[in-house]
Amino acid sequence: MTDVQGDVVDVPTEDGVADAYLARPADGRPRPGVLFYQDAYGLRPHLRSMADRLAAAGYTVLVPNVFYRLGRTPVVDLPEFIDPGADPTIWERLGPILAGLTSDLVKRDADAYLRWLAESPLVADGPVAITGYCMGSRLALWTAGAHPERVAAAAGFHGGALATDAPDSPHLEAPRITAELYFGHADEDPSLPPEQVARFEEALTAAGVRHTCEVYPGAHHGYTQADTPAYDREAAERHWAALLELLKRAF
């Protein structure tokens, strides 16, 4: 397996500086760039290990702290094993933070993240890919729609609220997206009911977006996150296979 180096880097944005985790092959050669969007629990050891695994497959992976306006990582102190069922205050603390991260802010920050990747000597020339988890799936879609010339592929896993009635619902980005998309929905996910799954698929098809959307049977919201009760090893490994195949097609 390829040796990986991980570093903390700072990404200048219009509103300050976002701390981020950068994982890449240790040989220092430029590799295709991947923008990795976190879930609501934030940048933490498990996400760093996921970024390391992706880097070991031959990519330079940037995981920004998207909550940087509220401080550097960790923005919210969470236990090593995150179980909201055992501690309801977790979502009481996270809810307002998520609500404050609007689609406009996401798109503005995405410009900074993509510019950082474009300027890094550790990233190969050309467009990049995105992968997002839970809320990160929405961020991936908003970014792909706002910056089609910079995004070759985008993936989202156990994303919620992808096709709502909100004026900035992520599915409305479909006409602007030129990237190939892959989405692995959780079967047991109240944040993405069947009617949203259908609406999302219909929007992508109508816009002519190259895409694959799959529902992972029996998987719960958060199935890739090994530091939570939602983790499902079989579904998580399926996600890795799908993501790596998407990246191979993109680069």
JSON list of C-alpha atoms in Angstrom, two decimals:
[
{"chain": "A", "resi": 1, "resn": "MET", "atom": "CA", "xyz": [0.00, 0.00, 0.00]},
{"chain": "A", "resi": 2, "resn": "THR", "atom": "CA", "xyz": [1.19, 3.52, -0.78]},
{"chain": "A", "resi": 3, "resn": "ASP", "atom": "CA", "xyz": [2.70, 5.40, 2.16]},
{"chain": "A", "resi": 4, "resn": "VAL", "atom": "CA", "xyz": [0.59, 8.41, 3.10]},
{"chain": "A", "resi": 5, "resn": "GLN", "atom": "CA", "xyz": [1.48, 11.73, 4.66]},
{"chain": "A", "resi": 6, "resn": "GLY", "atom": "CA", "xyz": [-1.11, 13.81, 6.49]},
{"chain": "A", "resi": 7, "resn": "ASP", "atom": "CA", "xyz": [-0.75, 17.48, 7.39]},
{"chain": "A", "resi": 8, "resn": "VAL", "atom": "CA", "xyz": [-2.85, 20.32, 8.76]},
{"chain": "A", "resi": 9, "resn": "VAL", "atom": "CA", "xyz": [-3.07, 23.17, 6.26]},
{"chain": "A", "resi": 10, "resn": "ASP", "atom": "CA", "xyz": [-4.76, 26.55, 6.23]},
{"chain": "A", "resi": 11, "resn": "VAL", "atom": "CA", "xyz": [-6.96, 27.61, 3.32]},
{"chain": "A", "resi": 12, "resn": "PRO", "atom": "CA", "xyz": [-7.60, 31.37, 2.94]},
{"chain": "A", "resi": 13, "resn": "THR", "atom": "CA", "xyz": [-11.25, 32.18, 2.21]},
{"chain": "A", "resi": 14, "resn": "GLU", "atom": "CA", "xyz": [-13.25, 35.37, 1.72]},
{"chain": "A", "resi": 15, "resn": "ASP", "atom": "CA", "xyz": [-14.36, 35.15, 5.34]},
{"chain": "A", "resi": 16, "resn": "GLY", "atom": "CA", "xyz": [-11.17, 34.07, 7.09]},
{"chain": "A", "resi": 17, "resn": "VAL", "atom": "CA", "xyz": [-9.02, 30.96, 7.15]},
{"chain": "A", "resi": 18, "resn": "ALA", "atom": "CA", "xyz": [-10.31, 27.38, 7.05]},
{"chain": "A", "resi": 19, "resn": "ASP", "atom": "CA", "xyz": [-8.13, 24.79, 8.74]},
{"chain": "A", "resi": 20, "resn": "ALA", "atom": "CA", "xyz": [-8.06, 21.53, 6.80]},
{"chain": "A", "resi": 21, "resn": "TYR", "atom": "CA", "xyz": [-6.53, 18.08, 6.76]},
{"chain": "A", "resi": 22, "resn": "LEU", "atom": "CA", "xyz": [-4.46, 17.21, 3.71]},
{"chain": "A", "resi": 23, "resn": "ALA", "atom": "CA", "xyz": [-3.70, 13.56, 2.96]},
{"chain": "A", "resi": 24, "resn": "ARG", "atom": "CA", "xyz": [-1.53, 12.54, 0.03]},
{"chain": "A", "resi": 25, "resn": "PRO", "atom": "CA", "xyz": [0.98, 9.92, -1.08]},
{"chain": "A", "resi": 26, "resn": "ALA", "atom": "CA", "xyz": [4.24, 10.48, 0.78]},
{"chain": "A", "resi": 27, "resn": "ASP", "atom": "CA", "xyz": [6.36, 10.54, -2.40]},
{"chain": "A", "resi": 28, "resn": "GLY", "atom": "CA", "xyz": [5.32, 14.17, -2.98]},
{"chain": "A", "resi": 29, "resn": "ARG", "atom": "CA", "xyz": [4.31, 13.66, -6.62]},
{"chain": "A", "resi": 30, "resn": "PRO", "atom": "CA", "xyz": [1.26, 15.59, -7.84]},
{"chain": "A", "resi": 31, "resn": "ARG", "atom": "CA", "xyz": [-1.88, 13.45, -7.83]},
{"chain": "A", "resi": 32, "resn": "PRO", "atom": "CA", "xyz": [-5.50, 14.07, -8.84]},
{"chain": "A", "resi": 33, "resn": "GLY", "atom": "CA", "xyz": [-7.23, 16.23, -6.27]},
{"chain": "A", "resi": 34, "resn": "VAL", "atom": "CA", "xyz": [-10.24, 15.21, -4.20]},
{"chain": "A", "resi": 35, "resn": "LEU", "atom": "CA", "xyz": [-12.26, 17.64, -2.09]},
{"chain": "A", "resi": 36, "resn": "PHE", "atom": "CA", "xyz": [-13.69, 15.67, 0.84]},
{"chain": "A", "resi": 37, "resn": "TYR", "atom": "CA", "xyz": [-16.73, 17.17, 2.56]},
{"chain": "A", "resi": 38, "resn": "GLN", "atom": "CA", "xyz": [-17.34, 16.22, 6.18]},
{"chain": "A", "resi": 39, "resn": "ASP", "atom": "CA", "xyz": [-20.51, 15.14, 7.90]},
{"chain": "A", "resi": 40, "resn": "ALA", "atom": "CA", "xyz": [-22.10, 17.21, 10.68]},
{"chain": "A", "resi": 41, "resn": "TYR", "atom": "CA", "xyz": [-19.81, 15.79, 13.36]},
{"chain": "A", "resi": 42, "resn": "GLY", "atom": "CA", "xyz": [-16.86, 17.61, 11.86]},
{"chain": "A", "resi": 43, "resn": "LEU", "atom": "CA", "xyz": [-13.23, 17.00, 11.06]},
{"chain": "A", "resi": 44, "resn": "ARG", "atom": "CA", "xyz": [-12.04, 14.31, 13.46]},
{"chain": "A", "resi": 45, "resn": "PRO", "atom": "CA", "xyz": [-9.83, 11.18, 13.59]},
{"chain": "A", "resi": 46, "resn": "HIS", "atom": "CA", "xyz": [-12.25, 8.95, 11.68]},
{"chain": "A", "resi": 47, "resn": "LEU", "atom": "CA", "xyz": [-12.51, 11.37, 8.74]},
{"chain": "A", "resi": 48, "resn": "ARG", "atom": "CA", "xyz": [-8.74, 11.71, 8.70]},
{"chain": "A", "resi": 49, "resn": "SER", "atom": "CA", "xyz": [-8.44, 7.93, 8.46]},
{"chain": "A", "resi": 50, "resn": "MET", "atom": "CA", "xyz": [-10.91, 7.92, 5.56]},
{"chain": "A", "resi": 51, "resn": "ALA", "atom": "CA", "xyz": [-8.88, 10.62, 3.80]},
{"chain": "A", "resi": 52, "resn": "ASP", "atom": "CA", "xyz": [-5.72, 8.57, 4.38]},
{"chain": "A", "resi": 53, "resn": "ARG", "atom": "CA", "xyz": [-7.32, 5.53, 2.77]},
{"chain": "A", "resi": 54, "resn": "LEU", "atom": "CA", "xyz": [-8.29, 7.60, -0.24]},
{"chain": "A", "resi": 55, "resn": "ALA", "atom": "CA", "xyz": [-4.81, 9.09, -0.48]},
{"chain": "A", "resi": 56, "resn": "ALA", "atom": "CA", "xyz": [-3.31, 5.60, -0.37]},
{"chain": "A", "resi": 57, "resn": "ALA", "atom": "CA", "xyz": [-5.24, 4.87, -3.56]},
{"chain": "A", "resi": 58, "resn": "GLY", "atom": "CA", "xyz": [-3.32, 7.66, -5.30]},
{"chain": "A", "resi": 59, "resn": "TYR", "atom": "CA", "xyz": [-5.07, 10.95, -4.61]},
{"chain": "A", "resi": 60, "resn": "THR", "atom": "CA", "xyz": [-4.37, 14.25, -2.88]},
{"chain": "A", "resi": 61, "resn": "VAL", "atom": "CA", "xyz": [-7.29, 14.74, -0.50]},
{"chain": "A", "resi": 62, "resn": "LEU", "atom": "CA", "xyz": [-8.34, 18.01, 1.14]},
{"chain": "A", "resi": 63, "resn": "VAL", "atom": "CA", "xyz": [-10.78, 17.82, 4.07]},
{"chain": "A", "resi": 64, "resn": "PRO", "atom": "CA", "xyz": [-11.71, 21.37, 5.10]},
{"chain": "A", "resi": 65, "resn": "ASN", "atom": "CA", "xyz": [-13.29, 22.29, 8.40]},
{"chain": "A", "resi": 66, "resn": "VAL", "atom": "CA", "xyz": [-16.44, 23.79, 6.89]},
{"chain": "A", "resi": 67, "resn": "PHE", "atom": "CA", "xyz": [-17.40, 25.25, 10.27]},
{"chain": "A", "resi": 68, "resn": "TYR", "atom": "CA", "xyz": [-14.21, 27.34, 10.41]},
{"chain": "A", "resi": 69, "resn": "ARG", "atom": "CA", "xyz": [-16.12, 30.58, 11.00]},
{"chain": "A", "resi": 70, "resn": "LEU", "atom": "CA", "xyz": [-16.79, 29.31, 14.50]},
{"chain": "A", "resi": 71, "resn": "GLY", "atom": "CA", "xyz": [-13.22, 28.24, 15.21]},
{"chain": "A", "resi": 72, "resn": "ARG", "atom": "CA", "xyz": [-10.59, 25.69, 14.37]},
{"chain": "A", "resi": 73, "resn": "THR", "atom": "CA", "xyz": [-11.08, 21.95, 14.72]},
{"chain": "A", "resi": 74, "resn": "PRO", "atom": "CA", "xyz": [-12.67, 20.64, 16.88]},
{"chain": "A", "resi": 75, "resn": "VAL", "atom": "CA", "xyz": [-15.46, 23.20, 16.69]},
{"chain": "A", "resi": 76, "resn": "VAL", "atom": "CA", "xyz": [-17.60, 21.02, 18.97]},
{"chain": "A", "resi": 77, "resn": "ASP", "atom": "CA", "xyz": [-16.03, 18.64, 21.46]},
{"chain": "A", "resi": 78, "resn": "LEU", "atom": "CA", "xyz": [-17.41, 15.16, 20.85]},
{"chain": "A", "resi": 79, "resn": "PRO", "atom": "CA", "xyz": [-16.61, 11.78, 22.40]},
{"chain": "A", "resi": 80, "resn": "GLU", "atom": "CA", "xyz": [-14.45, 9.23, 20.60]},
{"chain": "A", "resi": 81, "resn": "PHE", "atom": "CA", "xyz": [-17.61, 7.21, 19.89]},
{"chain": "A", "resi": 82, "resn": "ILE", "atom": "CA", "xyz": [-20.41, 9.57, 18.87]},
{"chain": "A", "resi": 83, "resn": "ASP", "atom": "CA", "xyz": [-23.85, 8.36, 19.96]},
{"chain": "A", "resi": 84, "resn": "PRO", "atom": "CA", "xyz": [-26.60, 11.00, 19.96]},
{"chain": "A", "resi": 85, "resn": "GLY", "atom": "CA", "xyz": [-28.95, 8.41, 21.44]},
{"chain": "A", "resi": 86, "resn": "ALA", "atom": "CA", "xyz": [-26.83, 8.36, 24.57]},
{"chain": "A", "resi": 87, "resn": "ASP", "atom": "CA", "xyz": [-26.24, 12.12, 24.57]},
{"chain": "A", "resi": 88, "resn": "PRO", "atom": "CA", "xyz": [-29.09, 14.18, 23.03]},
{"chain": "A", "resi": 89, "resn": "THR", "atom": "CA", "xyz": [-27.12, 17.39, 23.64]},
{"chain": "A", "resi": 90, "resn": "ILE", "atom": "CA", "xyz": [-24.91, 16.52, 20.67]},
{"chain": "A", "resi": 91, "resn": "TRP", "atom": "CA", "xyz": [-27.57, 17.59, 18.18]},
{"chain": "A", "resi": 92, "resn": "GLU", "atom": "CA", "xyz": [-28.66, 20.48, 20.37]},
{"chain": "A", "resi": 93, "resn": "ARG", "atom": "CA", "xyz": [-25.16, 21.85, 19.93]},
{"chain": "A", "resi": 94, "resn": "LEU", "atom": "CA", "xyz": [-24.76, 20.95, 16.26]},
{"chain": "A", "resi": 95, "resn": "GLY", "atom": "CA", "xyz": [-28.18, 22.06, 14.98]},
{"chain": "A", "resi": 96, "resn": "PRO", "atom": "CA", "xyz": [-27.56, 25.83, 15.02]},
{"chain": "A", "resi": 97, "resn": "ILE", "atom": "CA", "xyz": [-24.12, 25.34, 13.45]},
{"chain": "A", "resi": 98, "resn": "LEU", "atom": "CA", "xyz": [-25.57, 23.43, 10.51]},
{"chain": "A", "resi": 99, "resn": "ALA", "atom": "CA", "xyz": [-28.36, 25.94, 10.06]},
{"chain": "A", "resi": 100, "resn": "GLY", "atom": "CA", "xyz": [-25.82, 28.72, 9.74]},
{"chain": "A", "resi": 101, "resn": "LEU", "atom": "CA", "xyz": [-23.96, 27.08, 6.86]},
{"chain": "A", "resi": 102, "resn": "THR", "atom": "CA", "xyz": [-26.06, 28.33, 3.94]},
{"chain": "A", "resi": 103, "resn": "SER", "atom": "CA", "xyz": [-25.74, 27.28, 0.32]},
{"chain": "A", "resi": 104, "resn": "ASP", "atom": "CA", "xyz": [-24.34, 30.73, -0.53]},
{"chain": "A", "resi": 105, "resn": "LEU", "atom": "CA", "xyz": [-21.57, 30.34, 2.06]},
{"chain": "A", "resi": 106, "resn": "VAL", "atom": "CA", "xyz": [-20.83, 26.82, 0.85]},
{"chain": "A", "resi": 107, "resn": "LYS", "atom": "CA", "xyz": [-20.43, 27.99, -2.73]},
{"chain": "A", "resi": 108, "resn": "ARG", "atom": "CA", "xyz": [-18.22, 30.90, -1.69]},
{"chain": "A", "resi": 109, "resn": "ASP", "atom": "CA", "xyz": [-16.01, 28.63, 0.38]},
{"chain": "A", "resi": 110, "resn": "ALA", "atom": "CA", "xyz": [-15.89, 26.05, -2.40]},
{"chain": "A", "resi": 111, "resn": "ASP", "atom": "CA", "xyz": [-14.25, 28.63, -4.63]},
{"chain": "A", "resi": 112, "resn": "ALA", "atom": "CA", "xyz": [-11.46, 28.96, -2.06]},
{"chain": "A", "resi": 113, "resn": "TYR", "atom": "CA", "xyz": [-11.04, 25.20, -1.60]},
{"chain": "A", "resi": 114, "resn": "LEU", "atom": "CA", "xyz": [-10.90, 24.60, -5.35]},
{"chain": "A", "resi": 115, "resn": "ARG", "atom": "CA", "xyz": [-8.46, 27.47, -5.85]},
{"chain": "A", "resi": 116, "resn": "TRP", "atom": "CA", "xyz": [-6.20, 26.06, -3.13]},
{"chain": "A", "resi": 117, "resn": "LEU", "atom": "CA", "xyz": [-6.20, 22.67, -4.83]},
{"chain": "A", "resi": 118, "resn": "ALA", "atom": "CA", "xyz": [-5.49, 24.24, -8.23]},
{"chain": "A", "resi": 119, "resn": "GLU", "atom": "CA", "xyz": [-2.49, 26.12, -6.82]},
{"chain": "A", "resi": 120, "resn": "SER", "atom": "CA", "xyz": [-1.01, 23.25, -4.80]},
{"chain": "A", "resi": 121, "resn": "PRO", "atom": "CA", "xyz": [2.07, 21.54, -6.29]},
{"chain": "A", "resi": 122, "resn": "LEU", "atom": "CA", "xyz": [0.76, 18.31, -4.73]},
{"chain": "A", "resi": 123, "resn": "VAL", "atom": "CA", "xyz": [-2.30, 18.31, -7.01]},
{"chain": "A", "resi": 124, "resn": "ALA", "atom": "CA", "xyz": [-2.18, 17.32, -10.68]},
{"chain": "A", "resi": 125, "resn": "ASP", "atom": "CA", "xyz": [-3.38, 19.82, -13.26]},
{"chain": "A", "resi": 126, "resn": "GLY", "atom": "CA", "xyz": [-7.01, 19.63, -14.31]},
{"chain": "A", "resi": 127, "resn": "PRO", "atom": "CA", "xyz": [-10.38, 19.31, -12.62]},
{"chain": "A", "resi": 128, "resn": "VAL", "atom": "CA", "xyz": [-10.90, 17.59, -9.28]},
{"chain": "A", "resi": 129, "resn": "ALA", "atom": "CA", "xyz": [-13.42, 15.20, -7.75]},
{"chain": "A", "resi": 130, "resn": "ILE", "atom": "CA", "xyz": [-15.59, 15.58, -4.66]},
{"chain": "A", "resi": 131, "resn": "THR", "atom": "CA", "xyz": [-16.87, 13.11, -2.12]},
{"chain": "A", "resi": 132, "resn": "GLY", "atom": "CA", "xyz": [-19.32, 14.09, 0.62]},
{"chain": "A", "resi": 133, "resn": "TYR", "atom": "CA", "xyz": [-20.92, 12.37, 3.60]},
{"chain": "A", "resi": 134, "resn": "CYS", "atom": "CA", "xyz": [-24.30, 13.08, 5.21]},
{"chain": "A", "resi": 135, "resn": "MET", "atom": "CA", "xyz": [-24.60, 16.87, 4.93]},
{"chain": "A", "resi": 136, "resn": "GLY", "atom": "CA", "xyz": [-21.44, 16.76, 2.82]},
{"chain": "A", "resi": 137, "resn": "SER", "atom": "CA", "xyz": [-23.52, 15.25, 0.02]},
{"chain": "A", "resi": 138, "resn": "ARG", "atom": "CA", "xyz": [-25.41, 18.53, -0.24]},
{"chain": "A", "resi": 139, "resn": "LEU", "atom": "CA", "xyz": [-22.18, 20.48, -0.21]},
{"chain": "A", "resi": 140, "resn": "ALA", "atom": "CA", "xyz": [-20.85, 18.31, -3.03]},
{"chain": "A", "resi": 141, "resn": "LEU", "atom": "CA", "xyz": [-23.89, 19.09, -5.19]},
{"chain": "A", "resi": 142, "resn": "TRP", "atom": "CA", "xyz": [-23.81, 22.82, -4.49]},
{"chain": "A", "resi": 143, "resn": "THR", "atom": "CA", "xyz": [-20.10, 22.86, -5.35]},
{"chain": "A", "resi": 144, "resn": "ALA", "atom": "CA", "xyz": [-20.49, 20.84, -8.54]},
{"chain": "A", "resi": 145, "resn": "GLY", "atom": "CA", "xyz": [-23.26, 23.15, -9.69]},
{"chain": "A", "resi": 146, "resn": "ALA", "atom": "CA", "xyz": [-21.43, 26.36, -8.85]},
{"chain": "A", "resi": 147, "resn": "HIS", "atom": "CA", "xyz": [-18.08, 25.29, -10.33]},
{"chain": "A", "resi": 148, "resn": "PRO", "atom": "CA", "xyz": [-18.81, 22.89, -13.21]},
{"chain": "A", "resi": 149, "resn": "GLU", "atom": "CA", "xyz": [-15.55, 23.69, -14.97]},
{"chain": "A", "resi": 150, "resn": "ARG", "atom": "CA", "xyz": [-13.55, 22.54, -11.94]},
{"chain": "A", "resi": 151, "resn": "VAL", "atom": "CA", "xyz": [-15.38, 19.34, -10.96]},
{"chain": "A", "resi": 152, "resn": "ALA", "atom": "CA", "xyz": [-15.05, 16.16, -13.01]},
{"chain": "A", "resi": 153, "resn": "ALA", "atom": "CA", "xyz": [-16.89, 13.83, -10.64]},
{"chain": "A", "resi": 154, "resn": "ALA", "atom": "CA", "xyz": [-18.84, 14.07, -7.40]},
{"chain": "A", "resi": 155, "resn": "ALA", "atom": "CA", "xyz": [-20.08, 11.44, -4.99]},
{"chain": "A", "resi": 156, "resn": "GLY", "atom": "CA", "xyz": [-22.39, 11.57, -2.01]},
{"chain": "A", "resi": 157, "resn": "PHE", "atom": "CA", "xyz": [-23.13, 8.94, 0.61]},
{"chain": "A", "resi": 158, "resn": "HIS", "atom": "CA", "xyz": [-26.08, 8.73, 3.03]},
{"chain": "A", "resi": 159, "resn": "GLY", "atom": "CA", "xyz": [-27.01, 12.31, 2.18]},
{"chain": "A", "resi": 160, "resn": "GLY", "atom": "CA", "xyz": [-30.19, 13.85, 3.52]},
{"chain": "A", "resi": 161, "resn": "ALA", "atom": "CA", "xyz": [-32.48, 16.59, 2.23]},
{"chain": "A", "resi": 162, "resn": "LEU", "atom": "CA", "xyz": [-31.20, 16.26, -1.34]},
{"chain": "A", "resi": 163, "resn": "ALA", "atom": "CA", "xyz": [-34.52, 17.09, -3.03]},
{"chain": "A", "resi": 164, "resn": "THR", "atom": "CA", "xyz": [-36.71, 19.27, -0.84]},
{"chain": "A", "resi": 165, "resn": "ASP", "atom": "CA", "xyz": [-39.09, 22.15, -1.56]},
{"chain": "A", "resi": 166, "resn": "ALA", "atom": "CA", "xyz": [-36.50, 24.70, -0.40]},
{"chain": "A", "resi": 167, "resn": "PRO", "atom": "CA", "xyz": [-35.41, 27.29, -2.99]},
{"chain": "A", "resi": 168, "resn": "ASP", "atom": "CA", "xyz": [-31.80, 26.14, -2.62]},
{"chain": "A", "resi": 169, "resn": "SER", "atom": "CA", "xyz": [-32.49, 22.41, -2.59]},
{"chain": "A", "resi": 170, "resn": "PRO", "atom": "CA", "xyz": [-29.41, 20.59, -3.93]},
{"chain": "A", "resi": 171, "resn": "HIS", "atom": "CA", "xyz": [-31.34, 18.80, -6.70]},
{"chain": "A", "resi": 172, "resn": "LEU", "atom": "CA", "xyz": [-31.96, 22.17, -8.34]},
{"chain": "A", "resi": 173, "resn": "GLU", "atom": "CA", "xyz": [-28.26, 22.33, -9.22]},
{"chain": "A", "resi": 174, "resn": "ALA", "atom": "CA", "xyz": [-28.73, 19.54, -11.77]},
{"chain": "A", "resi": 175, "resn": "PRO", "atom": "CA", "xyz": [-28.97, 21.75, -14.90]},
{"chain": "A", "resi": 176, "resn": "ARG", "atom": "CA", "xyz": [-25.58, 23.31, -14.08]},
{"chain": "A", "resi": 177, "resn": "ILE", "atom": "CA", "xyz": [-23.71, 20.10, -13.27]},
{"chain": "A", "resi": 178, "resn": "THR", "atom": "CA", "xyz": [-21.34, 18.63, -15.86]},
{"chain": "A", "resi": 179, "resn": "ALA", "atom": "CA", "xyz": [-19.59, 16.16, -13.54]},
{"chain": "A", "resi": 180, "resn": "GLU", "atom": "CA", "xyz": [-20.41, 12.47, -13.37]},
{"chain": "A", "resi": 181, "resn": "LEU", "atom": "CA", "xyz": [-22.28, 11.74, -10.14]},
{"chain": "A", "resi": 182, "resn": "TYR", "atom": "CA", "xyz": [-22.57, 8.73, -7.87]},
{"chain": "A", "resi": 183, "resn": "PHE", "atom": "CA", "xyz": [-24.91, 8.67, -4.88]},
{"chain": "A", "resi": 184, "resn": "GLY", "atom": "CA", "xyz": [-25.25, 5.83, -2.41]},
{"chain": "A", "resi": 185, "resn": "HIS", "atom": "CA", "xyz": [-28.44, 6.40, -0.42]},
{"chain": "A", "resi": 186, "resn": "ALA", "atom": "CA", "xyz": [-29.12, 4.80, 2.94]},
{"chain": "A", "resi": 187, "resn": "ASP", "atom": "CA", "xyz": [-32.17, 2.55, 2.88]},
{"chain": "A", "resi": 188, "resn": "GLU", "atom": "CA", "xyz": [-33.14, 3.39, 6.47]},
{"chain": "A", "resi": 189, "resn": "ASP", "atom": "CA", "xyz": [-32.86, 7.17, 6.31]},
{"chain": "A", "resi": 190, "resn": "PRO", "atom": "CA", "xyz": [-35.71, 9.44, 7.43]},
{"chain": "A", "resi": 191, "resn": "SER", "atom": "CA", "xyz": [-33.78, 12.46, 6.11]},
{"chain": "A", "resi": 192, "resn": "LEU", "atom": "CA", "xyz": [-34.11, 11.12, 2.55]},
{"chain": "A", "resi": 193, "resn": "PRO", "atom": "CA", "xyz": [-37.56, 9.50, 2.15]},
{"chain": "A", "resi": 194, "resn": "PRO", "atom": "CA", "xyz": [-38.49, 7.60, -1.03]},
{"chain": "A", "resi": 195, "resn": "GLU", "atom": "CA", "xyz": [-40.20, 10.61, -2.58]},
{"chain": "A", "resi": 196, "resn": "GLN", "atom": "CA", "xyz": [-36.96, 12.60, -2.34]},
{"chain": "A", "resi": 197, "resn": "VAL", "atom": "CA", "xyz": [-34.97, 9.71, -3.77]},
{"chain": "A", "resi": 198, "resn": "ALA", "atom": "CA", "xyz": [-37.33, 9.71, -6.77]},
{"chain": "A", "resi": 199, "resn": "ARG", "atom": "CA", "xyz": [-37.31, 13.50, -7.16]},
{"chain": "A", "resi": 200, "resn": "PHE", "atom": "CA", "xyz": [-33.52, 13.58, -7.04]},
{"chain": "A", "resi": 201, "resn": "GLU", "atom": "CA", "xyz": [-33.20, 10.88, -9.71]},
{"chain": "A", "resi": 202, "resn": "GLU", "atom": "CA", "xyz": [-35.78, 12.59, -11.91]},
{"chain": "A", "resi": 203, "resn": "ALA", "atom": "CA", "xyz": [-33.95, 15.93, -11.70]},
{"chain": "A", "resi": 204, "resn": "LEU", "atom": "CA", "xyz": [-30.62, 14.39, -12.70]},
{"chain": "A", "resi": 205, "resn": "THR", "atom": "CA", "xyz": [-32.18, 12.45, -15.57]},
{"chain": "A", "resi": 206, "resn": "ALA", "atom": "CA", "xyz": [-34.09, 15.46, -16.87]},
{"chain": "A", "resi": 207, "resn": "ALA", "atom": "CA", "xyz": [-30.90, 17.55, -16.87]},
{"chain": "A", "resi": 208, "resn": "GLY", "atom": "CA", "xyz": [-28.91, 14.87, -18.70]},
{"chain": "A", "resi": 209, "resn": "VAL", "atom": "CA", "xyz": [-26.43, 14.44, -15.84]},
{"chain": "A", "resi": 210, "resn": "ARG", "atom": "CA", "xyz": [-24.35, 11.27, -16.03]},
{"chain": "A", "resi": 211, "resn": "HIS", "atom": "CA", "xyz": [-25.20, 9.58, -12.78]},
{"chain": "A", "resi": 212, "resn": "THR", "atom": "CA", "xyz": [-25.70, 6.43, -10.77]},
{"chain": "A", "resi": 213, "resn": "CYS", "atom": "CA", "xyz": [-27.96, 6.43, -7.73]},
{"chain": "A", "resi": 214, "resn": "GLU", "atom": "CA", "xyz": [-28.22, 3.33, -5.58]},
{"chain": "A", "resi": 215, "resn": "VAL", "atom": "CA", "xyz": [-30.06, 2.55, -2.36]},
{"chain": "A", "resi": 216, "resn": "TYR", "atom": "CA", "xyz": [-27.99, 0.42, 0.03]},
{"chain": "A", "resi": 217, "resn": "PRO", "atom": "CA", "xyz": [-30.37, -2.16, 1.56]},
{"chain": "A", "resi": 218, "resn": "GLY", "atom": "CA", "xyz": [-30.66, -2.05, 5.32]},
{"chain": "A", "resi": 219, "resn": "ALA", "atom": "CA", "xyz": [-28.09, 0.74, 5.66]},
{"chain": "A", "resi": 220, "resn": "HIS", "atom": "CA", "xyz": [-28.76, 3.63, 8.02]},
{"chain": "A", "resi": 221, "resn": "HIS", "atom": "CA", "xyz": [-27.94, 7.31, 7.73]},
{"chain": "A", "resi": 222, "resn": "GLY", "atom": "CA", "xyz": [-24.22, 7.53, 8.51]},
{"chain": "A", "resi": 223, "resn": "TYR", "atom": "CA", "xyz": [-23.31, 4.00, 7.42]},
{"chain": "A", "resi": 224, "resn": "THR", "atom": "CA", "xyz": [-19.71, 4.93, 6.51]},
{"chain": "A", "resi": 225, "resn": "GLN", "atom": "CA", "xyz": [-18.91, 6.45, 9.90]},
{"chain": "A", "resi": 226, "resn": "ALA", "atom": "CA", "xyz": [-17.17, 3.84, 12.05]},
{"chain": "A", "resi": 227, "resn": "ASP", "atom": "CA", "xyz": [-17.19, 6.06, 15.13]},
{"chain": "A", "resi": 228, "resn": "THR", "atom": "CA", "xyz": [-21.00, 6.08, 15.29]},
{"chain": "A", "resi": 229, "resn": "PRO", "atom": "CA", "xyz": [-23.74, 3.45, 15.91]},
{"chain": "A", "resi": 230, "resn": "ALA", "atom": "CA", "xyz": [-24.89, 3.84, 12.28]},
{"chain": "A", "resi": 231, "resn": "TYR", "atom": "CA", "xyz": [-21.75, 2.18, 10.89]},
{"chain": "A", "resi": 232, "resn": "ASP", "atom": "CA", "xyz": [-22.38, -0.73, 8.54]},
{"chain": "A", "resi": 233, "resn": "ARG", "atom": "CA", "xyz": [-19.18, -2.42, 7.43]},
{"chain": "A", "resi": 234, "resn": "GLU", "atom": "CA", "xyz": [-20.68, -4.06, 4.34]},
{"chain": "A", "resi": 235, "resn": "ALA", "atom": "CA", "xyz": [-22.26, -0.82, 3.14]},
{"chain": "A", "resi": 236, "resn": "ALA", "atom": "CA", "xyz": [-19.10, 1.13, 3.91]},
{"chain": "A", "resi": 237, "resn": "GLU", "atom": "CA", "xyz": [-16.97, -1.23, 1.82]},
{"chain": "A", "resi": 238, "resn": "ARG", "atom": "CA", "xyz": [-19.51, -0.99, -0.99]},
{"chain": "A", "resi": 239, "resn": "HIS", "atom": "CA", "xyz": [-19.11, 2.78, -0.81]},
{"chain": "A", "resi": 240, "resn": "TRP", "atom": "CA", "xyz": [-15.34, 2.50, -1.15]},
{"chain": "A", "resi": 241, "resn": "ALA", "atom": "CA", "xyz": [-15.64, 0.31, -4.23]},
{"chain": "A", "resi": 242, "resn": "ALA", "atom": "CA", "xyz": [-18.12, 2.68, -5.88]},
{"chain": "A", "resi": 243, "resn": "LEU", "atom": "CA", "xyz": [-16.11, 5.79, -5.03]},
{"chain": "A", "resi": 244, "resn": "LEU", "atom": "CA", "xyz": [-12.83, 4.40, -6.33]},
{"chain": "A", "resi": 245, "resn": "GLU", "atom": "CA", "xyz": [-14.46, 3.27, -9.56]},
{"chain": "A", "resi": 246, "resn": "LEU", "atom": "CA", "xyz": [-15.91, 6.76, -10.05]},
{"chain": "A", "resi": 247, "resn": "LEU", "atom": "CA", "xyz": [-12.49, 8.33, -9.50]},
{"chain": "A", "resi": 248, "resn": "LYS", "atom": "CA", "xyz": [-10.88, 5.95, -11.99]},
{"chain": "A", "resi": 249, "resn": "ARG", "atom": "CA", "xyz": [-13.37, 7.06, -14.63]},
{"chain": "A", "resi": 250, "resn": "ALA", "atom": "CA", "xyz": [-12.80, 10.72, -13.78]},
{"chain": "A", "resi": 251, "resn": "PHE", "atom": "CA", "xyz": [-9.02, 10.66, -13.98]}
]
